[in-house]
PDB file of C-alpha atoms in Angstrom:
ATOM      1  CA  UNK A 141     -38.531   4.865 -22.726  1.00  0.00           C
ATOM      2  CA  UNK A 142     -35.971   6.054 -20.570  1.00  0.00           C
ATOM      3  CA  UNK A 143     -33.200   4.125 -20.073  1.00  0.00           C
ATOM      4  CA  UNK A 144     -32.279   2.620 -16.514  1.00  0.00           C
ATOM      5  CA  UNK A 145     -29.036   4.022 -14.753  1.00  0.00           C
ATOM      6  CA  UNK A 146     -27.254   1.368 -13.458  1.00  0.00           C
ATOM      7  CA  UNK A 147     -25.923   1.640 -10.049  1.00  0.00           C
ATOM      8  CA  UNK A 148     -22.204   2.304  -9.962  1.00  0.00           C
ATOM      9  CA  UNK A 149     -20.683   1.687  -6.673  1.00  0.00           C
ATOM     10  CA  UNK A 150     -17.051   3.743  -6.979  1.00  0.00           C
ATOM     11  CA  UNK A 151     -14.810   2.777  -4.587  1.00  0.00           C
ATOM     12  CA  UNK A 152     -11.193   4.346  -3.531  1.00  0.00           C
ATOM     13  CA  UNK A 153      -9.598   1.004  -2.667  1.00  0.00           C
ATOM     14  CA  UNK A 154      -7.069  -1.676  -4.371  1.00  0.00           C
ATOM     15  CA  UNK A 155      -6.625  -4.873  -4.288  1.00  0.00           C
ATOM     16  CA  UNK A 156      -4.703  -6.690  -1.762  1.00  0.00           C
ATOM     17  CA  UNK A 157      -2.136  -7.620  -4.335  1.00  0.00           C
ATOM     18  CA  UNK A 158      -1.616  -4.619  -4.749  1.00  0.00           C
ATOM     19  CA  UNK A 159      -1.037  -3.058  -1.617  1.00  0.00           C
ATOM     20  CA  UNK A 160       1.995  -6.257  -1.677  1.00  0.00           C
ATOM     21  CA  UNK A 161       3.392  -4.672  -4.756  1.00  0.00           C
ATOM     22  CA  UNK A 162       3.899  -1.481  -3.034  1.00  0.00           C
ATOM     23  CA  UNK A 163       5.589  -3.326  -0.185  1.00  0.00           C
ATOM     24  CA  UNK A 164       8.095  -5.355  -2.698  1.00  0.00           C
ATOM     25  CA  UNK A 165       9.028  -2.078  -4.802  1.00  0.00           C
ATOM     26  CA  UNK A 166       9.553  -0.332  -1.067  1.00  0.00           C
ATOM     27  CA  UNK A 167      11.552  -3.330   0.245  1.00  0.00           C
ATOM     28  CA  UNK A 168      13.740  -2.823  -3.271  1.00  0.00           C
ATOM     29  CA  UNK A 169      14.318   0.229  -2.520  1.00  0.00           C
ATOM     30  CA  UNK A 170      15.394   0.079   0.711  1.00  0.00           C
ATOM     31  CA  UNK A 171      17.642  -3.140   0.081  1.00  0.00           C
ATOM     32  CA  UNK A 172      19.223  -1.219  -2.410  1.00  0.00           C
ATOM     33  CA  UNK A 173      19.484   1.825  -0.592  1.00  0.00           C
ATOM     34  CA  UNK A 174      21.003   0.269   2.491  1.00  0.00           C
ATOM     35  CA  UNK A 175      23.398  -1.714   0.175  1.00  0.00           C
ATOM     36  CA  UNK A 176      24.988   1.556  -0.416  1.00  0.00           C
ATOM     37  CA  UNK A 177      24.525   3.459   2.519  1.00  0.00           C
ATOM     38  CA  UNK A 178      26.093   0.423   4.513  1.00  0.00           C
ATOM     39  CA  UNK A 179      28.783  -0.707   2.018  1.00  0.00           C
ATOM     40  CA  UNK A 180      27.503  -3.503   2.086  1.00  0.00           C
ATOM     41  CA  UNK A 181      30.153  -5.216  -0.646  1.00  0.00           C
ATOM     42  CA  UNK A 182      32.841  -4.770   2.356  1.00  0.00           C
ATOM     43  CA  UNK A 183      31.095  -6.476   5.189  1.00  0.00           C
ATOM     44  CA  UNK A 184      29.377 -10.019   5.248  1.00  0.00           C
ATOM     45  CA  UNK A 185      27.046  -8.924   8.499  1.00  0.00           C
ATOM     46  CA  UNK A 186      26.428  -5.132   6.765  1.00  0.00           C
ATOM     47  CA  UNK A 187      25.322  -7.461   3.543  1.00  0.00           C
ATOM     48  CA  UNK A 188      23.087  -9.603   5.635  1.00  0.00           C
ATOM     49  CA  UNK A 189      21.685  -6.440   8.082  1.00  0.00           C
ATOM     50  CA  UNK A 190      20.598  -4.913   4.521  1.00  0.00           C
ATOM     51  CA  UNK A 191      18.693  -7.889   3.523  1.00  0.00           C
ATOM     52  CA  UNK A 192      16.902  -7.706   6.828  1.00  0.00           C
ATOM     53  CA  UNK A 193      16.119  -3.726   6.645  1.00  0.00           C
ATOM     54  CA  UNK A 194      14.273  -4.574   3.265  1.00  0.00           C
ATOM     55  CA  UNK A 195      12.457  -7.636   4.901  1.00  0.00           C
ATOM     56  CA  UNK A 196      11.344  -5.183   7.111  1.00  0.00           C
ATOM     57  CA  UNK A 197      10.183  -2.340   5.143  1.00  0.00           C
ATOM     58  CA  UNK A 198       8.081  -4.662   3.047  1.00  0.00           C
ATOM     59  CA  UNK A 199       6.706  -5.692   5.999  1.00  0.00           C
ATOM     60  CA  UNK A 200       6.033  -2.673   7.506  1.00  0.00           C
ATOM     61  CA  UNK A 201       4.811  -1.029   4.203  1.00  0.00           C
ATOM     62  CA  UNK A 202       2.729  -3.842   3.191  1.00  0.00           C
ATOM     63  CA  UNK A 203       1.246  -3.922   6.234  1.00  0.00           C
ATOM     64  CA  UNK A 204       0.353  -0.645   6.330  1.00  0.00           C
ATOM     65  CA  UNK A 205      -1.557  -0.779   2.914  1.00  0.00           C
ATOM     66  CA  UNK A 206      -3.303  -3.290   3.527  1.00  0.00           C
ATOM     67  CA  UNK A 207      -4.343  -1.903   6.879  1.00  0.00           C
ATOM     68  CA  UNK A 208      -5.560   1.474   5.660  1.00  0.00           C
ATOM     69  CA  UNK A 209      -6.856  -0.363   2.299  1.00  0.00           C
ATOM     70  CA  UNK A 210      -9.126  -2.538   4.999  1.00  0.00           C
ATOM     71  CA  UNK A 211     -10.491   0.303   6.859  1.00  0.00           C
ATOM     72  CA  UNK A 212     -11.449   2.326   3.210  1.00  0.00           C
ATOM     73  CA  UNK A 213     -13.177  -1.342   2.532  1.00  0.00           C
ATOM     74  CA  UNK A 214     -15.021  -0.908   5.469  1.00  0.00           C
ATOM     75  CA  UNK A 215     -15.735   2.903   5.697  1.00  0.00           C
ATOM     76  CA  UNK A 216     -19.664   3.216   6.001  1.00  0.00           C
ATOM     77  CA  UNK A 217     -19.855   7.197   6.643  1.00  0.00           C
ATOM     78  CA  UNK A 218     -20.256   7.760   3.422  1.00  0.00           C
ATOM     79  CA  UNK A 219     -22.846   4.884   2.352  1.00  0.00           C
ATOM     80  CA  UNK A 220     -25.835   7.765   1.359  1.00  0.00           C
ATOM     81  CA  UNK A 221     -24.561   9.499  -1.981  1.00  0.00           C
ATOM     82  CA  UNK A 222     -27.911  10.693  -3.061  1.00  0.00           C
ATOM     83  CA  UNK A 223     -27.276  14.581  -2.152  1.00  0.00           C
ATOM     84  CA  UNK A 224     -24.797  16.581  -3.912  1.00  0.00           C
ATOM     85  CA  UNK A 225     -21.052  16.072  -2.300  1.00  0.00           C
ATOM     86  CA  UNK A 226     -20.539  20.156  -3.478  1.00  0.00           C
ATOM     87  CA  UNK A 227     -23.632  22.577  -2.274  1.00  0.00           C
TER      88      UNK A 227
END
């Protein structure tokens, strides 16, 4: 008997949760960053303008994970694997 391949669907995406994690570490990052860059520990409105610089880049990165994570989701040009990728 031979024994029945079961059908593997790979797929190159992550979860949505994760596409948020890269966002927070990002938004770290840049809060951190800007706190130094700014000198931030002088200035009340430098403090608060780094707060909203990492609000934004875990915005902006989260965003665009999730974006290109949703079109990967969705690609359907490669739905036929039967043929060999390399000829």
């Amino acid at each position: 008997m031979a024994a029945s391949k079961s059908e593997k669907k790979s797929t190159s995406t992550v979860s949505y949760k994760d596409a948020f994690k890269v966002g927070l570490v990002c938004g770290i990052a840049v809060l951190i960053l800007s706190i130094i860059v700014t000198r931030a520990w002088q200035d009340g409105t430098a403090f608060g303008f780094a707060f909203v610089y990492a609000g934004a880049a875990f915005v902006l990165v989260s965003a665009c994970a999730c974006i290109l994570n949703w079109v990967m989701r969705n690609d359907t040009q490669n739905d036929d694997q039967t043929y060999p990728i390399l000829k």
